[in-house]
Coordinates of C-alpha atoms in Angstrom, one line a residue:
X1238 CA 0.0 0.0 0.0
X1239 CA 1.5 3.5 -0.8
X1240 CA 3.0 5.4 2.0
X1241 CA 0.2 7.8 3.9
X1242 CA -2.5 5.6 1.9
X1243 CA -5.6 5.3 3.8
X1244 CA -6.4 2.0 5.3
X1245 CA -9.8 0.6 6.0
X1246 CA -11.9 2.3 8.7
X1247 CA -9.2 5.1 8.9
X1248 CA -11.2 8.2 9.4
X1249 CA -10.6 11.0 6.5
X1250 CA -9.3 13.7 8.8
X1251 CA -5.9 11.5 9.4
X1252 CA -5.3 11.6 5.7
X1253 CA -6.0 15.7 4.9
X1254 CA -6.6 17.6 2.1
X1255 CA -3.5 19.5 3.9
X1256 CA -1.4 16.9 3.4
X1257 CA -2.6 15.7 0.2
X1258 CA -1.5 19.1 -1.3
X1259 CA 1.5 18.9 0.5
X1260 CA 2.5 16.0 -1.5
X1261 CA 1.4 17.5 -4.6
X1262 CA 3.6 20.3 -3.9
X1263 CA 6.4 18.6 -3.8
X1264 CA 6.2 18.1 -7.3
X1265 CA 6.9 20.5 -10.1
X1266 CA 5.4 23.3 -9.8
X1267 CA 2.3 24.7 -12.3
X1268 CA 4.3 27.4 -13.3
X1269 CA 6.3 25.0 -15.2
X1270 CA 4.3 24.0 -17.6
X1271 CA 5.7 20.7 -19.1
X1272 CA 5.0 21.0 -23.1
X1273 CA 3.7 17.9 -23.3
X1274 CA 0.4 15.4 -23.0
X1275 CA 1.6 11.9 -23.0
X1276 CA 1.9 11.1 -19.3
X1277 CA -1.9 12.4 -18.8
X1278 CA -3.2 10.6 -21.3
X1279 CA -1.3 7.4 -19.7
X1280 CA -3.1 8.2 -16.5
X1281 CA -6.3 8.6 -18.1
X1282 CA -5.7 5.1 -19.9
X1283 CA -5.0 3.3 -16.8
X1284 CA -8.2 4.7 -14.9
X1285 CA -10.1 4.0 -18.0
X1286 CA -10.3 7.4 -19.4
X1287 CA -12.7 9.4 -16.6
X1288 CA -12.1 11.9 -19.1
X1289 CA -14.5 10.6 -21.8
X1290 CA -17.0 10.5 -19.2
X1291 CA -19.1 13.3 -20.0
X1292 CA -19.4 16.1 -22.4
X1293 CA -17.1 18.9 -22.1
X1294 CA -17.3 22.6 -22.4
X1295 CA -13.1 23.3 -23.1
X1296 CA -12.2 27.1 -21.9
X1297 CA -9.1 29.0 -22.8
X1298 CA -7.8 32.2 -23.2
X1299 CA -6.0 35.2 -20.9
X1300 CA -8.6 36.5 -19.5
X1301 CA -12.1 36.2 -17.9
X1302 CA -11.9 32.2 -18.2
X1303 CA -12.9 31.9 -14.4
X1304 CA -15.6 34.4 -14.6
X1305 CA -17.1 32.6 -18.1
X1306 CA -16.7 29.1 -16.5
X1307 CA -18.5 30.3 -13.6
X1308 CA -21.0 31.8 -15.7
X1309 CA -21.7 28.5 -18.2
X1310 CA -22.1 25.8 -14.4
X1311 CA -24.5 28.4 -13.6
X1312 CA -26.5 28.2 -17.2
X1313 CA -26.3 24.5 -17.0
X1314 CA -27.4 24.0 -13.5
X1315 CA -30.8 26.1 -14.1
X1316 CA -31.2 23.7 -17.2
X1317 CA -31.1 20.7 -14.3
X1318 CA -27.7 19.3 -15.6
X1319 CA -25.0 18.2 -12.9
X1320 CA -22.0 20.2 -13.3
X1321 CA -18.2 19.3 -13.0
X1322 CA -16.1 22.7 -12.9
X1323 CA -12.4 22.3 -12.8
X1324 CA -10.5 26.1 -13.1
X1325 CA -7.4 27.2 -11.4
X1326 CA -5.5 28.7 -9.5
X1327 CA -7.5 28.5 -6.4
X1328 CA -7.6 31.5 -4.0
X1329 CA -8.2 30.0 -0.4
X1330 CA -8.7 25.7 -0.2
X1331 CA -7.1 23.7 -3.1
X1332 CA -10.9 22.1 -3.0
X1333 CA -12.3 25.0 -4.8
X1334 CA -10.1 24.0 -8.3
X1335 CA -12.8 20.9 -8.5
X1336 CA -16.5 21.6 -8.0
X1337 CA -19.4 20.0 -7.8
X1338 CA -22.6 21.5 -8.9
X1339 CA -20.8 25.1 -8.0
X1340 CA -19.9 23.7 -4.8
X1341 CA -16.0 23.3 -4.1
X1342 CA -15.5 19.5 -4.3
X1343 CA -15.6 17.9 -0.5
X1344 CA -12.4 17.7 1.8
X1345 CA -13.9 13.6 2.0
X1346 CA -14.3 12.9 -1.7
X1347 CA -11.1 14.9 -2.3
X1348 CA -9.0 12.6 -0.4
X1349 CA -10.9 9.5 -1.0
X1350 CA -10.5 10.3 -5.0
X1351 CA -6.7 10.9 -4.3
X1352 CA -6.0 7.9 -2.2
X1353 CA -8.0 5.5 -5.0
X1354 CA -5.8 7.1 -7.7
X1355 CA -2.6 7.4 -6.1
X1356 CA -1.2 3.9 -6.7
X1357 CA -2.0 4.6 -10.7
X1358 CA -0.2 7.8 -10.0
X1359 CA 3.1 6.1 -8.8
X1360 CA 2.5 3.9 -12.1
X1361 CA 2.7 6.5 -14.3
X1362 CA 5.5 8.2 -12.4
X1363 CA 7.8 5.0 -12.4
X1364 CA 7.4 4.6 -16.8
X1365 CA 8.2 8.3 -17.0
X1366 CA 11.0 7.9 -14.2
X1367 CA 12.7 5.1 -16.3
X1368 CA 12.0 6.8 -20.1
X1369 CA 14.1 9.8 -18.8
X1370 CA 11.4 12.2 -18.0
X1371 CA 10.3 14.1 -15.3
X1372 CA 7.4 12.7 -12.7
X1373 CA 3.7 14.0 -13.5
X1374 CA 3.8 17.8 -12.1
X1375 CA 1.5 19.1 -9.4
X1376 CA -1.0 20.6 -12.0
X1377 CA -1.2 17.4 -14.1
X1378 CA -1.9 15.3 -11.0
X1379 CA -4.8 18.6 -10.0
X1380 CA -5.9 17.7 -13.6
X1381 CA -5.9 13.8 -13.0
X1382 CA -8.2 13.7 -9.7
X1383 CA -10.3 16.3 -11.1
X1384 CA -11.2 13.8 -14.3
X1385 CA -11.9 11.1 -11.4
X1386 CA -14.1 13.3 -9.2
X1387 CA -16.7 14.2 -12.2
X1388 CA -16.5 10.5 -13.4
X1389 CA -16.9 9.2 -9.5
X1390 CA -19.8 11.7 -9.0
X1391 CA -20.9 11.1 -12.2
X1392 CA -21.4 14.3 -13.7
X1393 CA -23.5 15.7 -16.7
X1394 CA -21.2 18.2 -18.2
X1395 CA -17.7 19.0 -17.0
X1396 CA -16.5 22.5 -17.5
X1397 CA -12.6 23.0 -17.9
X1398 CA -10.4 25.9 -17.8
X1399 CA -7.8 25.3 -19.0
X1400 CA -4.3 26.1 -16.7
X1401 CA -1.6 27.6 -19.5
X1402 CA -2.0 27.9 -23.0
X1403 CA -4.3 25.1 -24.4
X1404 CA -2.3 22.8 -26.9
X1405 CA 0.2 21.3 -24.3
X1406 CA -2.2 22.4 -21.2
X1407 CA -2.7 18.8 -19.1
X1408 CA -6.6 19.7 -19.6
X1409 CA -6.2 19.3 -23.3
X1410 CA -6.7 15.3 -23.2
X1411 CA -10.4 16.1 -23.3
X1412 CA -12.4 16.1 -26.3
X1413 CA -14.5 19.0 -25.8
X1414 CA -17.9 19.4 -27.5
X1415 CA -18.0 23.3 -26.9
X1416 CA -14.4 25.1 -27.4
X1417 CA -14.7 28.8 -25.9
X1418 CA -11.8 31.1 -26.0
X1419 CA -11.8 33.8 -24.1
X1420 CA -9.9 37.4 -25.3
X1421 CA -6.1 36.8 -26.2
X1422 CA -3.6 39.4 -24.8
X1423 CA 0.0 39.3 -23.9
X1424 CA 0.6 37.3 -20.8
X1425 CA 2.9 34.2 -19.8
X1426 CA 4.9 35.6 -22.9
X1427 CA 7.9 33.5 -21.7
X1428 CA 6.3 30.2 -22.4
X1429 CA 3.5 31.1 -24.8
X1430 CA 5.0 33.4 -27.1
X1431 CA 5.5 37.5 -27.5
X1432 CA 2.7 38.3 -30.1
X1433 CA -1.0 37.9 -29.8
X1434 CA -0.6 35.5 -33.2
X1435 CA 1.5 33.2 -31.6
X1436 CA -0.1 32.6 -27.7
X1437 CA -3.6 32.3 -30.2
X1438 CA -1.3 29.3 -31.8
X1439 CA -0.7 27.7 -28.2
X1440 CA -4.5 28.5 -27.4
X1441 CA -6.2 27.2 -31.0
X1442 CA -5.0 23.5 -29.6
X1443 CA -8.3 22.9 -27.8
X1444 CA -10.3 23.1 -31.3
X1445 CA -10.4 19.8 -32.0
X1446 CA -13.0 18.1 -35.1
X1447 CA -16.4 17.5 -33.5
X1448 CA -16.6 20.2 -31.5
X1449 CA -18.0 23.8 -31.7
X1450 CA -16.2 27.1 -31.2
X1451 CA -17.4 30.1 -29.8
X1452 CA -14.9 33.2 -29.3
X1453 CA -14.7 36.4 -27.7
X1454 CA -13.6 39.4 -30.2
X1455 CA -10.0 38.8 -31.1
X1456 CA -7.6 41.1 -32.5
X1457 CA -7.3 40.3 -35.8
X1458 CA -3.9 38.4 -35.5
X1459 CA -5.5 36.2 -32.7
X1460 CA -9.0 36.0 -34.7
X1461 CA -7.1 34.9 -37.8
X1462 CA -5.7 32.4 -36.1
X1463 CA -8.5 30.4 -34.4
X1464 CA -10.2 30.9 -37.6
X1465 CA -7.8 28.5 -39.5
X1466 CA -7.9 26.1 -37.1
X1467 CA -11.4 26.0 -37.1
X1468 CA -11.7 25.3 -40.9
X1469 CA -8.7 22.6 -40.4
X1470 CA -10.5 21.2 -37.9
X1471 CA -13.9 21.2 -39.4
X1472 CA -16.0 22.5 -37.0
X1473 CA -18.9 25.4 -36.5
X1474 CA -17.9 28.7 -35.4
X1475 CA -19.1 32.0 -33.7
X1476 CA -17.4 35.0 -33.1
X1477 CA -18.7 38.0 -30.4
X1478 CA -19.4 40.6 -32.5
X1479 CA -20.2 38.9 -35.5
X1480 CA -22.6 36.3 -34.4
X1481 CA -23.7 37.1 -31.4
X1482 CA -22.9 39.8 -28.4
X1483 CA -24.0 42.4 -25.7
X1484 CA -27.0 44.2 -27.5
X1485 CA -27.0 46.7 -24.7
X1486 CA -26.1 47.1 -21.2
X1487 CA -27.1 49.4 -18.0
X1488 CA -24.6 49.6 -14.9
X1489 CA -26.7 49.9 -12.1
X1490 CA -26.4 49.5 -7.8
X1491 CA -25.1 45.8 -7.6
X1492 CA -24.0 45.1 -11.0
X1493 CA -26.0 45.6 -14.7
X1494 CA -28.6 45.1 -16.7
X1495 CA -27.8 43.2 -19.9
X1496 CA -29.3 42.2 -23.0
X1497 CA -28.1 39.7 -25.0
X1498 CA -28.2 38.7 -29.1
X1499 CA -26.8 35.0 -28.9
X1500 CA -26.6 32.7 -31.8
X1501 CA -29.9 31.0 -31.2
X1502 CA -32.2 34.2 -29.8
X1503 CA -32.3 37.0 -28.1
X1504 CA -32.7 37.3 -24.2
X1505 CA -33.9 41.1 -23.0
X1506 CA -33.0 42.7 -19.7
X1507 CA -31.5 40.2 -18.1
X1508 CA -30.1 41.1 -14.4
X1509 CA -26.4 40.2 -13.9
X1510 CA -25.0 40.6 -10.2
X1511 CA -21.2 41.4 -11.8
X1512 CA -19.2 45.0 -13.0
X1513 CA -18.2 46.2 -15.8
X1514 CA -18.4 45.8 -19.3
X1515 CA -15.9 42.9 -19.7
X1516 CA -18.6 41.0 -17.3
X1517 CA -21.0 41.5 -19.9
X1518 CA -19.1 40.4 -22.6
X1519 CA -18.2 37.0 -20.7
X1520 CA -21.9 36.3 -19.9
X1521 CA -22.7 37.0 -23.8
X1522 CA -20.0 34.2 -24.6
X1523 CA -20.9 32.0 -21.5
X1524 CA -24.6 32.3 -23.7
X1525 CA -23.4 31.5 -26.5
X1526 CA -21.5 28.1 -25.3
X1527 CA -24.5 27.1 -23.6
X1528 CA -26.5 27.5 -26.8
X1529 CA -23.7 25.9 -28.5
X1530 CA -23.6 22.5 -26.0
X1531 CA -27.7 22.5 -25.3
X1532 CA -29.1 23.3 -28.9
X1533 CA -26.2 22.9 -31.5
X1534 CA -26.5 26.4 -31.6
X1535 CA -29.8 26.2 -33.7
X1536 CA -32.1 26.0 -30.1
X1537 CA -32.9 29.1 -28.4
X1538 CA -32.7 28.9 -24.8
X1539 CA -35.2 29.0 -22.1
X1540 CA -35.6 32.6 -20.5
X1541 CA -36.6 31.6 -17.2
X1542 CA -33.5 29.2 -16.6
X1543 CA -31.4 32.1 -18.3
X1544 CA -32.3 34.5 -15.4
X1545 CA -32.4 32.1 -12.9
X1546 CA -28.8 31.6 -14.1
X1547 CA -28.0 35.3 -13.8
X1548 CA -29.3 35.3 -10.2
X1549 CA -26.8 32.7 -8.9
X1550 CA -23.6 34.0 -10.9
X1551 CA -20.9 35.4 -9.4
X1552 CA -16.9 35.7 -9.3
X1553 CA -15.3 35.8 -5.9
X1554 CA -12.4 38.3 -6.4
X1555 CA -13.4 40.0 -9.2
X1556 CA -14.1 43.3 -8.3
X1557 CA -15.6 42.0 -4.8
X1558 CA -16.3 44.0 -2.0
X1559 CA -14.8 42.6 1.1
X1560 CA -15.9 45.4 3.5
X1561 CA -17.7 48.6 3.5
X1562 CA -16.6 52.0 5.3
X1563 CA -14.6 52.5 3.2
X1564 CA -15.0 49.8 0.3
X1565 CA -12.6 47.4 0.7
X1566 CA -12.3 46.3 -3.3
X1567 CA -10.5 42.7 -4.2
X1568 CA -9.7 42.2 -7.9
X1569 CA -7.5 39.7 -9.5
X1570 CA -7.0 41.5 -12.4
X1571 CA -3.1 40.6 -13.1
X1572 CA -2.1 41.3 -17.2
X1573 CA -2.3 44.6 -18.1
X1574 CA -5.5 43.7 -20.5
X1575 CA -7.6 42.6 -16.7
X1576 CA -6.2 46.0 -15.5
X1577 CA -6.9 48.3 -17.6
X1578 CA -10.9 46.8 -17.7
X1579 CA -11.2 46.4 -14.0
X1580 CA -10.1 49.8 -13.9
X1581 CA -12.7 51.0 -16.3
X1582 CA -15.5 48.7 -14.4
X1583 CA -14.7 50.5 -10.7
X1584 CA -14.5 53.9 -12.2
X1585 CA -18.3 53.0 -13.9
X1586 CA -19.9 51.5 -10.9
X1587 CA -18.3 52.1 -7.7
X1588 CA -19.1 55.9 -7.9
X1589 CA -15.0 56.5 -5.8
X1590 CA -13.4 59.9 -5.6
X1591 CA -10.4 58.7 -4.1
X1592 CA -8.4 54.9 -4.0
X1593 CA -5.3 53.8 -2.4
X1594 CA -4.1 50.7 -4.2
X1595 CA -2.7 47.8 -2.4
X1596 CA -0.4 46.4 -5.1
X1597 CA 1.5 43.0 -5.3
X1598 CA 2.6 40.7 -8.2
X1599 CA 3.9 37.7 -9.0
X1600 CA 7.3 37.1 -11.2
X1601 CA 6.6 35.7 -14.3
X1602 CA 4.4 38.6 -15.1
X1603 CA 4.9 41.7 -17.4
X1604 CA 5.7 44.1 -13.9
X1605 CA 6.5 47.4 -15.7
X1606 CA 3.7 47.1 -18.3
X1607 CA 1.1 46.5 -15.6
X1608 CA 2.7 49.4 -13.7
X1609 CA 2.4 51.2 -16.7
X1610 CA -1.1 50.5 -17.3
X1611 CA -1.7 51.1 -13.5
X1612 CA -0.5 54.8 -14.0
X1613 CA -3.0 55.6 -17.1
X1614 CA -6.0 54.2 -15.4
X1615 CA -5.9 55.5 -12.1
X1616 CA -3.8 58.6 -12.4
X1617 CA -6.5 60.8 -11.5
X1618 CA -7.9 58.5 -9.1
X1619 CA -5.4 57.2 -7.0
X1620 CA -4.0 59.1 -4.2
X1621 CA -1.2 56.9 -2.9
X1622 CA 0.1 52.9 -3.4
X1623 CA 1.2 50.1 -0.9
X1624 CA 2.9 47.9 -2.6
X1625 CA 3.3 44.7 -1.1
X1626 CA 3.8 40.5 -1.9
X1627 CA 2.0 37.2 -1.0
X1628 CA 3.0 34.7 0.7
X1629 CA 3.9 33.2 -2.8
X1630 CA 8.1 31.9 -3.0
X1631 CA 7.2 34.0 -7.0
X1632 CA 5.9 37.2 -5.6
X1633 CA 8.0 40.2 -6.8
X1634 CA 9.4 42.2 -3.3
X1635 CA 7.8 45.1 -2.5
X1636 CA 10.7 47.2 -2.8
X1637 CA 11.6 46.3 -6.6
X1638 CA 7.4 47.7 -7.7
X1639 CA 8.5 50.6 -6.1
X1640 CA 11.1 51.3 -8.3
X1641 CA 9.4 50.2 -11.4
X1642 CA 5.9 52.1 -10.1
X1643 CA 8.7 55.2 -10.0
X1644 CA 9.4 54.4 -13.5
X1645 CA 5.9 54.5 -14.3
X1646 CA 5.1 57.8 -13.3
X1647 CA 3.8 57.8 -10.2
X1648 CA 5.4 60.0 -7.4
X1649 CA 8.0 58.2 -5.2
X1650 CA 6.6 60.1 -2.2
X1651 CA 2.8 58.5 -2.3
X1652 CA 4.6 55.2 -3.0
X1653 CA 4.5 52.8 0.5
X1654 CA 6.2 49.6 1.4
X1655 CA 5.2 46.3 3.5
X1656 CA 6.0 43.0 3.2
X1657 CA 2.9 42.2 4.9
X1658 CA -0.5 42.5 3.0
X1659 CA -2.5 42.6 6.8
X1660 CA 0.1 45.7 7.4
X1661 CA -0.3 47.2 4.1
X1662 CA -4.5 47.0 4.2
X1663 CA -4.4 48.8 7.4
X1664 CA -2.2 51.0 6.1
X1665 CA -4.5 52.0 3.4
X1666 CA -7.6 51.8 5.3
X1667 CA -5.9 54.7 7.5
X1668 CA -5.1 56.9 4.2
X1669 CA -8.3 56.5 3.5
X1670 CA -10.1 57.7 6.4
X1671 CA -7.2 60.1 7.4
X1672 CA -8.6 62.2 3.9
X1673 CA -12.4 62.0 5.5
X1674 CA -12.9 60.1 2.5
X1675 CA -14.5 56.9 4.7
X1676 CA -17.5 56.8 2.2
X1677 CA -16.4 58.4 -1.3
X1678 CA -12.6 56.6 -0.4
X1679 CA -12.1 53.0 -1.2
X1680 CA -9.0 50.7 -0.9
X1681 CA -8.5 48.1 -4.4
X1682 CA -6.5 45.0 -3.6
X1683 CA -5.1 44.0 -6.9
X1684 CA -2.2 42.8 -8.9
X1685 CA -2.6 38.6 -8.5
X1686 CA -4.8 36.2 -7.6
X1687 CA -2.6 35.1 -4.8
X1688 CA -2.9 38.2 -3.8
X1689 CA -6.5 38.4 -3.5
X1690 CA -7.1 35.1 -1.9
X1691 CA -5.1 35.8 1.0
X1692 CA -6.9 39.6 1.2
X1693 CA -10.2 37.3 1.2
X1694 CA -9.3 35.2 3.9
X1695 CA -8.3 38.1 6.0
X1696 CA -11.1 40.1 5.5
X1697 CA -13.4 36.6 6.2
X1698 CA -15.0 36.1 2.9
X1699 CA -17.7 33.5 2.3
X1700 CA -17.3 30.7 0.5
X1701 CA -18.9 31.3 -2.7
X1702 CA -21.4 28.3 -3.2
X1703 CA -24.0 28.1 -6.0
X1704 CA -27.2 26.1 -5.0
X1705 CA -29.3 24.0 -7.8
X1706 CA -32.3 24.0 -4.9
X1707 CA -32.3 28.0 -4.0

């Protein structure tokens, strides 16, 4: 029996999700993506392909894949269909990566899953061990027990996000019936590539024959792209903005009210509980995927389950409001393309005349073009920055943003240093009601999602949980 392997009548909290991760940690980590697919499709083969177990909606993209996945489990759970959601990264438990009907996958069934899979695991590890290759990395193993869980459960429809890229992403052993990409901007241009054409390359991978792609508005060198890949690969495809879109859209207290041309109807006035115009455009392509997977894209669908949709939606660090007096804002925005529209969202809906940033980001990003995007969006807004770092070995120290916010164009002197992120909120808090700004003033924690989740679990956020029976 493998070592830490549960044994019969062992009770679950003996063998934790804790230490689960821990082992998976110990692996390569997700940031180093392995460019291949082989060794996930060996562990699929031995646990009789849990992938094939029910049809997929495939996501990619740079940004807004979480808020569209989120989006699509809520469509299909007001249509009665059992959903499997599998996104990453996660921002508090590693349970949230695998959900189960919008509900972050038990600690129980997480281990159990694990513990059942774990011997096949070490199987796989051991061929690639003696062929000269490196063990299965923490995010293919994520990827492994997450096709186990929805086969285990069993699921109706799985919805995956996929981790890097798309062509070499672990996620990518699935066949997917609906292929949504997301819009394409410069990120992860180390491993992906330095031109919109190119990451679109590493991203067209998930359009495989027998599926169906919808897509967000491209630039053209991305939409040019995913276009040849769809005619190579044979299958139907809808663009936002061609075939289907945001009609019109009111920001209101709350979120917006959107209306919706999708490729099979039309759906008026529909309420959605989420900021900003890049929101809008997900739920427009979260619509058209749903049409795409529930009616070949030939079926309208049905209003009622649409708004009932709407009414359980919602994004947990996207432009989330942790506290009040002042606003205490979370958003995981971290390319300069999430930036810049976060930054257009708050400015629409959240009615601020003064922000202090709380700023901290991870390595392998594009620092000086986020700071430089940082500067253009809130240089009228933002009265002074803490720039801080996660807990995360790849956040960037707070003293090197400084320098690079410097080079920016913001003013050394309203630029503020701490390592700690419970330090720096208080900090900013302080600004804020030092101004008499309590109520106009707001604090936006931004700049990675690591960031964010550890904000969220100081500040005591909820679990977000969707519910088929509310």
């Amino acid at each position: 029996m493998p070592e830490n392997s549960l044994t019969p009548g062992e009770p679950f909290d003996q063998f934790s999700v804790a230490s689960v991760y821990a082992e998976m940690l110990a692996r390569a980590p997700e940031n180093q993506m392995q460019p291949r697919l082989e060794p996930v499709r060996m562990a699929m083969d031995v646990l009789g392909n849990p992938e094939r177990s029910a049809p997929a909606i495939h996501i990619t993209g740079t940004n807004g894949k979480t808020s569209t996945a989120r989006m699509i489990e809520a469509g299909l759970l007001a249509h009665d269909l059992r959903t499997g959601r599998y996104g990453s990264p996660h921002m508090g438990s590693v349970t949230e990566r695998i959900s189960i009907d919008g509900v972050p996958v038990s600690d129980e069934t997480f281990v159990r899953i694990w513990d059942e899979i774990r011997p096949y695991i070490g199987m796989v590890d051991e061929k690639l061990t003696a062929e000269g290759e490196a063990p299965l990395t923490l995010f293919e193993c994520l990827t492994v027990l997450a096709f186990a869980v929805f086969a285990d459960e069993p699921v109706d429809v799985m919805v995956l996000e996929v981790g890097l890229g798309g062509a070499w992403d672990a996620t990518n052993v699935v066949e997917g019936q609906v292929q949504v990409v997301t819009p394409i901007s410069l990120d992860h241009t180390e491993m992906l590539g330095d031109s919109e054409h190119d990451i679109a390359l590493e991203k067209a991978g998930i359009i495989k024959p027998g599926g169906f792609l919808i897509s967000a508005a491209q630039v053209p060198e991305a939409a040019d792209v995913l276009l040849e890949a769809a005619r190579e690969a044979d299958v139907p495809f809808r663009f936002e903005g061609v075939e289907f879109g945001v009609e019109s859209r009111l920001p209101g207290v709350g979120g917006q009210q959107v209306t919706v041309q999708g490729i099979a109807g039309r759906y008026p006035e529909l309420l959605l509980a989420l900021h900003g115009a890049h929101q809008a455009e997900n739920f427009a392509l979260a619509v058209a995927a749903l049409e795409a997977l529930i009616g070949g894209g030939e079926q309208e669908l049905n209003m009622e389950n649409l708004q009932l949709a709407c009414e359980h939606i919602t994004s947990p660090g996207r432009l989330e409001t942790l506290r009040t007096g002042p606003a205490i804002i979370a958003d995981a925005a971290h390319n300069p393309a999430g930036l810049e529209a976060s930054a257009l969202a708050l400015k629409e809906s959240f009615g601020l005349d003064k922000l202090v940033l709380v700023v901290g980001i991870l390595q392998e990003k594009d620092v000086r073009a986020m700071m430089t995007t940082l500067y253009e969006q809130y240089e009228d807004l933002v009265s002074e920055i803490c720039f801080t770092q996660s807990v995360s070995p790849r956040a960037v120290p707070a003293e090197e943003l400084v320098s690079m916010a410097a080079d920016a164009g913001f003013r050394e002197e309203d630029l503020h240093t701490t390592e700690r992120l419970d330090e720096a909120i208080d900090w900013a808090v302080a600004r804020v009601d030092e101004d008499g700004a309590t109520v106009s003033g707001g604090v936006l924690i931004t700049g990675s999602i690591t960031l964010v989740g550890e904000a969220r679990t100081l500040l005591g956020a909820e679990d977000d949980r969707l519910r088929k029976d509310s």
